[in-house]
mmCIF file of C-alpha atoms in Angstrom:
data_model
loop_
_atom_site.group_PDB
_atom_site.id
_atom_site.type_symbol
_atom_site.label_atom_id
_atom_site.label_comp_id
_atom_site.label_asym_id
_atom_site.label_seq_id
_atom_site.Cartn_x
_atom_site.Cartn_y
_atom_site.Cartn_z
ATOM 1 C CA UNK A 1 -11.414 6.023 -11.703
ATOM 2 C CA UNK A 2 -9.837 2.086 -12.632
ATOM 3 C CA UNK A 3 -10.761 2.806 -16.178
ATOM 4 C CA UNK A 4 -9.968 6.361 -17.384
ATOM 5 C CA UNK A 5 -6.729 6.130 -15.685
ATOM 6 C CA UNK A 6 -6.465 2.739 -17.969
ATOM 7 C CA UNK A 7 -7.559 4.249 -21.045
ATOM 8 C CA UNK A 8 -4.667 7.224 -20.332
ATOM 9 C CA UNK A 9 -1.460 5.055 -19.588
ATOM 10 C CA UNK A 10 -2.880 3.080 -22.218
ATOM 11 C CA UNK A 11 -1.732 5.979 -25.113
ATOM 12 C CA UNK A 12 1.510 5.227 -23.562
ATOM 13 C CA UNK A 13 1.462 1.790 -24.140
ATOM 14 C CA UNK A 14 -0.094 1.793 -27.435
ATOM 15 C CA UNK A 15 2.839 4.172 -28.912
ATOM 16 C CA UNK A 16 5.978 2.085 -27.212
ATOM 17 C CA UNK A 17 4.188 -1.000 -28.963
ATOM 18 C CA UNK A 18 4.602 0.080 -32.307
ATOM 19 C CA UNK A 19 8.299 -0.318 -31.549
ATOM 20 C CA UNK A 20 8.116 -3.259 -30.314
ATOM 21 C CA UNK A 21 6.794 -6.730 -31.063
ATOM 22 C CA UNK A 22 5.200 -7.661 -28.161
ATOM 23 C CA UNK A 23 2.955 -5.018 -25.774
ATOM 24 C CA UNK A 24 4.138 -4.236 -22.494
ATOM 25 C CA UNK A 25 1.759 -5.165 -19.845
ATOM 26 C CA UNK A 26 -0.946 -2.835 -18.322
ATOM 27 C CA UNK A 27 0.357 -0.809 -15.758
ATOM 28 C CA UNK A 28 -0.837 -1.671 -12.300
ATOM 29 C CA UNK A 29 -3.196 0.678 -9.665
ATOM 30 C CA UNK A 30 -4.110 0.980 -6.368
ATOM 31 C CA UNK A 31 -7.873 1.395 -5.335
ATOM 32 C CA UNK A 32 -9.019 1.803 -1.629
ATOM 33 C CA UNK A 33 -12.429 1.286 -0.288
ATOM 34 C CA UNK A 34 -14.607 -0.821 1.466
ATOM 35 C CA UNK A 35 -15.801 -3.907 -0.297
ATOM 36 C CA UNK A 36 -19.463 -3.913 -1.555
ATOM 37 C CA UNK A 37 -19.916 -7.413 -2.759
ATOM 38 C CA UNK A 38 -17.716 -10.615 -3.027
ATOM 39 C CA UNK A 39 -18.242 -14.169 -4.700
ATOM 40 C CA UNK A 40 -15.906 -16.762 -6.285
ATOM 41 C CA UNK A 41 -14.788 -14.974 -9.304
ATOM 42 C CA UNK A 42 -15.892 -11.207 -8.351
ATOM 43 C CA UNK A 43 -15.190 -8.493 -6.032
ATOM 44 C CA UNK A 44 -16.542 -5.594 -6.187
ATOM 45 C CA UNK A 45 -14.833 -2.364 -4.401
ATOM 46 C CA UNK A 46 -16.370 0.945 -3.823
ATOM 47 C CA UNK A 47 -13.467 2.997 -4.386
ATOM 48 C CA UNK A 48 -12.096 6.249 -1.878
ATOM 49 C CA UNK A 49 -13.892 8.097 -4.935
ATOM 50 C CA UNK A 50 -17.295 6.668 -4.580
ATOM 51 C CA UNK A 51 -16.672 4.542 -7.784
ATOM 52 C CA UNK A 52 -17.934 1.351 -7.261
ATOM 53 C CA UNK A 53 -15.263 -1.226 -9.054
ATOM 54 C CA UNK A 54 -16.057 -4.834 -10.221
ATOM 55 C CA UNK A 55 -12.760 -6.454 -10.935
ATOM 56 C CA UNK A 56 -12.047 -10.458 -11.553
ATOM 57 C CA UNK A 57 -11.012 -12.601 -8.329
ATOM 58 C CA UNK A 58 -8.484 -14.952 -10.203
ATOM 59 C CA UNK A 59 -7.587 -18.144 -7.880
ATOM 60 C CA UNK A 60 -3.890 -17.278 -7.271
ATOM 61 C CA UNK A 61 -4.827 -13.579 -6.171
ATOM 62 C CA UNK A 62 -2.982 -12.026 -2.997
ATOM 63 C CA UNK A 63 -4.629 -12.329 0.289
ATOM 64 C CA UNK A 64 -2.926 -10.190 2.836
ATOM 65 C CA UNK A 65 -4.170 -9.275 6.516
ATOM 66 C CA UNK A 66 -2.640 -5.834 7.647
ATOM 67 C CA UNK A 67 -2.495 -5.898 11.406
ATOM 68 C CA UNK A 68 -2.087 -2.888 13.733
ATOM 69 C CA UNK A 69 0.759 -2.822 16.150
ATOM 70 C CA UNK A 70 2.290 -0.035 18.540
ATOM 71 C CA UNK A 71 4.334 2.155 17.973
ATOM 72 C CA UNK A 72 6.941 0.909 20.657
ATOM 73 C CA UNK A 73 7.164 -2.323 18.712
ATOM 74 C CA UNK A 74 9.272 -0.260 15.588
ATOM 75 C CA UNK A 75 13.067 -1.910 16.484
ATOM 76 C CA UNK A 76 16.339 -0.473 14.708
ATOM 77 C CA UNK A 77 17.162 -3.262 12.324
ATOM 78 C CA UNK A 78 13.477 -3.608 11.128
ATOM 79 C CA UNK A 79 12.625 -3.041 7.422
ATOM 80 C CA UNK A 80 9.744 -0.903 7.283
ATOM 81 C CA UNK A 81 7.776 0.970 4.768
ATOM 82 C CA UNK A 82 6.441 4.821 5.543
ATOM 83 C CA UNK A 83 4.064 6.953 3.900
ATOM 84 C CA UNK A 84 4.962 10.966 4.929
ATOM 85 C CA UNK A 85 4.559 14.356 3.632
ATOM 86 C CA UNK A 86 7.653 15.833 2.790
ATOM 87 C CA UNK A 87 8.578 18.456 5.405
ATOM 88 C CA UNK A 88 10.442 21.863 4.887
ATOM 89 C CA UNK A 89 13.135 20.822 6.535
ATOM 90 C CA UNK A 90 14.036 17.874 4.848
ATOM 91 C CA UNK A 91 12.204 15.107 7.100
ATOM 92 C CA UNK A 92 9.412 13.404 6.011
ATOM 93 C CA UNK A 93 6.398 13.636 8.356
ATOM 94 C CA UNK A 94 5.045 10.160 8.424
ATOM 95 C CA UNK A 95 0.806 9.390 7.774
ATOM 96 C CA UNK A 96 1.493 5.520 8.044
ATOM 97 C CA UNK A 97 4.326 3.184 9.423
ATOM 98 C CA UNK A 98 4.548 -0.899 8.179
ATOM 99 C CA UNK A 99 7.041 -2.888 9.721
ATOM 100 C CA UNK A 100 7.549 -5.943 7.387
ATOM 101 C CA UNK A 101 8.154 -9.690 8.189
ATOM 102 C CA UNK A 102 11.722 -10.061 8.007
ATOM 103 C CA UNK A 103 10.539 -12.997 5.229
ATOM 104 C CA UNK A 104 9.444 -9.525 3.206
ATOM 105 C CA UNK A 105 13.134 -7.909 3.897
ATOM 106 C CA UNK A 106 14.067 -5.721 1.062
ATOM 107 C CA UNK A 107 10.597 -5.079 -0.547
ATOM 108 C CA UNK A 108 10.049 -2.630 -2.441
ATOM 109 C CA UNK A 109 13.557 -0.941 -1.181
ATOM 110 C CA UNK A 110 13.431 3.077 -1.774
ATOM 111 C CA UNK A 111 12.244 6.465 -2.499
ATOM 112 C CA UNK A 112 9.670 7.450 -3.890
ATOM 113 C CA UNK A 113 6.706 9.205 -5.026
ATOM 114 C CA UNK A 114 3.053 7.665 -3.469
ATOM 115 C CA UNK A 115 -0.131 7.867 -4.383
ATOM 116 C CA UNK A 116 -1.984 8.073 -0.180
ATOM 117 C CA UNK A 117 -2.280 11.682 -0.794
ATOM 118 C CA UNK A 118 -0.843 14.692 -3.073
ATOM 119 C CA UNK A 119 2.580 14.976 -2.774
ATOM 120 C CA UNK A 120 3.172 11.981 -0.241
ATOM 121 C CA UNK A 121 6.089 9.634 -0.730
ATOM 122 C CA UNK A 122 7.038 6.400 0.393
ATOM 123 C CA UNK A 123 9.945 5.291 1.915
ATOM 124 C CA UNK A 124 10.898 1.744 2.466
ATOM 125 C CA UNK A 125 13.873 1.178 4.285
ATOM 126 C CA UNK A 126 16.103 -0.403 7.159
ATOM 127 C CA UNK A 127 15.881 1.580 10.196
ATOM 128 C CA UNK A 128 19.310 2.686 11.520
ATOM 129 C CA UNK A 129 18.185 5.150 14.320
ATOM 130 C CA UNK A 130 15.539 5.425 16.495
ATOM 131 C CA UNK A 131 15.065 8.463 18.574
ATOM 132 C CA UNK A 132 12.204 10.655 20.850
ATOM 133 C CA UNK A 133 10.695 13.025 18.135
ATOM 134 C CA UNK A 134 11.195 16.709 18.512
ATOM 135 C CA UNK A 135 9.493 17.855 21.510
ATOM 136 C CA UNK A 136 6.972 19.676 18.964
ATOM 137 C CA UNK A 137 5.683 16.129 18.694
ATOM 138 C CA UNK A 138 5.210 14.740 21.990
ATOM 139 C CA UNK A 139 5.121 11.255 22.382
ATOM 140 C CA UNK A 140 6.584 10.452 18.808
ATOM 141 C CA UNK A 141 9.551 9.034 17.640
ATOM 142 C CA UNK A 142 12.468 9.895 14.886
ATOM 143 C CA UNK A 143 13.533 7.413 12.602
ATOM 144 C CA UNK A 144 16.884 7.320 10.551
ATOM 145 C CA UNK A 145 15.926 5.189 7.067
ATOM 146 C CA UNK A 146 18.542 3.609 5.351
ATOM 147 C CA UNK A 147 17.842 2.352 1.666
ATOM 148 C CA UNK A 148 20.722 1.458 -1.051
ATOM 149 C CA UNK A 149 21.264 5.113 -2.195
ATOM 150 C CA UNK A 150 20.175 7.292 0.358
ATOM 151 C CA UNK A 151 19.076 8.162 4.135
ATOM 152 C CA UNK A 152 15.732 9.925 5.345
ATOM 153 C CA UNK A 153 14.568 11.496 8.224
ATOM 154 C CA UNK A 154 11.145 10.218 9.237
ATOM 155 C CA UNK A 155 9.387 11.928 12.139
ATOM 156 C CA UNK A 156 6.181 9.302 13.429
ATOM 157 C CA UNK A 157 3.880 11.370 15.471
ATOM 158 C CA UNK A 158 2.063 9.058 18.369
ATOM 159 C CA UNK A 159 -1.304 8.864 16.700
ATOM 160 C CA UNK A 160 -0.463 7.257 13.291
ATOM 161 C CA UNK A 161 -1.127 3.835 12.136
ATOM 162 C CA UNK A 162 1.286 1.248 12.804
ATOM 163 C CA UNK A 163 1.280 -2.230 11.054
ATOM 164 C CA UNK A 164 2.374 -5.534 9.894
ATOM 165 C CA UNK A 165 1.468 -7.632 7.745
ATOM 166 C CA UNK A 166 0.187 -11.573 8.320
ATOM 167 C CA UNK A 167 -0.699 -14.253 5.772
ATOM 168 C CA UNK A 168 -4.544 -14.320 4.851
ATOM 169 C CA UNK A 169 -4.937 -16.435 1.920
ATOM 170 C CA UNK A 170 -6.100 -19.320 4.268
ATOM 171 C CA UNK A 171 -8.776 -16.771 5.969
ATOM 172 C CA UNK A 172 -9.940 -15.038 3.284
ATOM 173 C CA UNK A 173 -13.706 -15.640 3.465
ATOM 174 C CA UNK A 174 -13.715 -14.150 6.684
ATOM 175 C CA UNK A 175 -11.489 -11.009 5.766
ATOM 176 C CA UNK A 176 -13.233 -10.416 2.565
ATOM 177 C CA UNK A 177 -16.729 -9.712 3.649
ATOM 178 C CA UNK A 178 -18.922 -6.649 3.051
ATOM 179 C CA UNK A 179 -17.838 -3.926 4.420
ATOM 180 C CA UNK A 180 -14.104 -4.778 4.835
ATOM 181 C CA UNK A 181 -11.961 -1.841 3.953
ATOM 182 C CA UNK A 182 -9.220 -2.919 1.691
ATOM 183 C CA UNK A 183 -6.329 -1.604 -1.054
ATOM 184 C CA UNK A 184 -6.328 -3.818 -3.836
ATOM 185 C CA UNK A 185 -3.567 -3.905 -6.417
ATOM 186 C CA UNK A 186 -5.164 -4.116 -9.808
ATOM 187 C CA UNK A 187 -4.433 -4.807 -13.349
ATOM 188 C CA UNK A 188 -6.519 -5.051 -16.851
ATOM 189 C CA UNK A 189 -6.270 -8.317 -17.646
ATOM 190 C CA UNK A 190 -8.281 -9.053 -21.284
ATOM 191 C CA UNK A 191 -9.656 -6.242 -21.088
ATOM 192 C CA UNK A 192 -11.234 -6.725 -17.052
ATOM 193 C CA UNK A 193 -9.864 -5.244 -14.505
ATOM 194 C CA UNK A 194 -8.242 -8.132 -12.478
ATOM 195 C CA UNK A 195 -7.351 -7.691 -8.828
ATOM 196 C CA UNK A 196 -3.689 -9.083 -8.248
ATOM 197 C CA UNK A 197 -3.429 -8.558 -4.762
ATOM 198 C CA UNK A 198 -5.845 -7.342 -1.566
ATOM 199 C CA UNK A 199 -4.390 -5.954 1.880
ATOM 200 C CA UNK A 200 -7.687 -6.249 3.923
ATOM 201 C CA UNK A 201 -8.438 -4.861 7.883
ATOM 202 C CA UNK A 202 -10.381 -7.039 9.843
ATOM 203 C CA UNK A 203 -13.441 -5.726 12.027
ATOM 204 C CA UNK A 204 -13.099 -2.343 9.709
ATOM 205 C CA UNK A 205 -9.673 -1.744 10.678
ATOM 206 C CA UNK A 206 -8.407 0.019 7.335
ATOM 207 C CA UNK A 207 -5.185 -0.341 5.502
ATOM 208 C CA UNK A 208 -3.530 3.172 6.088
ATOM 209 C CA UNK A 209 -1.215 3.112 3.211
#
């Protein structure tokens, strides 16, 4: 999967770089799985696919511990980020809710396609409103996102994930074990696949976005 999607952005690059003197960089990808192996400058990631992924573990790579939460503890005024389905209505129906450290205010700050599954989006944004969903989703809750630009609906039925995230370069040999389900950001780096960054689960919890 890491490398034929490479080796297709990479006619892309290869034609803007003979208008230019310097390459741009490899784009970036996200791969989720469960890790197979780990060491000190490998780990290896058996992909949603069933790809099994050896990339580089550079020193300065990401560590990031997602951490579930309730739903209850989504505040207006938080800055969250939602993958949803869009909805025929115009709302987005939400698969995944991560309310960010106010230190991560601002990330990532939009709308936009996603890659979770076909046709999802993601939606990070300030949350202006918080209401009971529709009663067609009991328990759930509405949520009015505001990003620079624009304004979403986001309907959050009861049973999906709810997150933060929490610092885990300083734990990482216990979060990145065999068997912890991760989404690492990747990039080819001289011509290896390089992980950048990993958002790991601990005890098998899985990152849902």
């Amino acid at each position: 999967m890491f490398k034929p999607l490479l080796i297709a952005l990479g006619v892309l690059c290869t034609t803007l770089a003979l208008a230019q003197t310097a390459a741009p960089a490899a784009p970036t990808v996200r791969l989720r799985g469960t890790i197979e192996r780990v060491d000190a400058m490998t780990l290896t990631v058996k992909e949603r696919s069933g790809e099994v992924i050896t990339l580089v573990r550079p020193a300065d790579m990401g560590v990031i511990e997602v951490v579930p939460i309730n739903l209850a503890d989504i505040k207006p005024g938080n800055f969250v980020g939602t993958a949803a389905m869009p909805q025929p209505d115009g709302t987005q129906l939400a698969l995944e809710v991560l309310v960010f450290p106010e230190s991560a205010r601002g990330s990532g700050e939009g709308h936009y396609p996603w890659d979770l599954q076909p046709q999802s989006t993601m939606t990070n944004a300030t949350v202006a409103d918080l209401a009971a969903a529709p009663a067609t989703v009991p328990g759930g809750q509405k949520l009015t996102l505001r990003y620079k630009g624009g304004e979403k609906t986001v309907i959050v039925p009861a049973n999906v994930p709810v997150v933060t995230f929490k610092p885990g370069k300083e734990d990482e040999k216990a979060l990145l074990v065999p068997g912890a389900r991760v989404m690492v950001t990747a990039q080819e780096k001289d011509a290896r696949p390089t992980a950048l960054r990993v958002l790991v689960g601990r005890n098998g919890f899985a990152p849902p976005m």
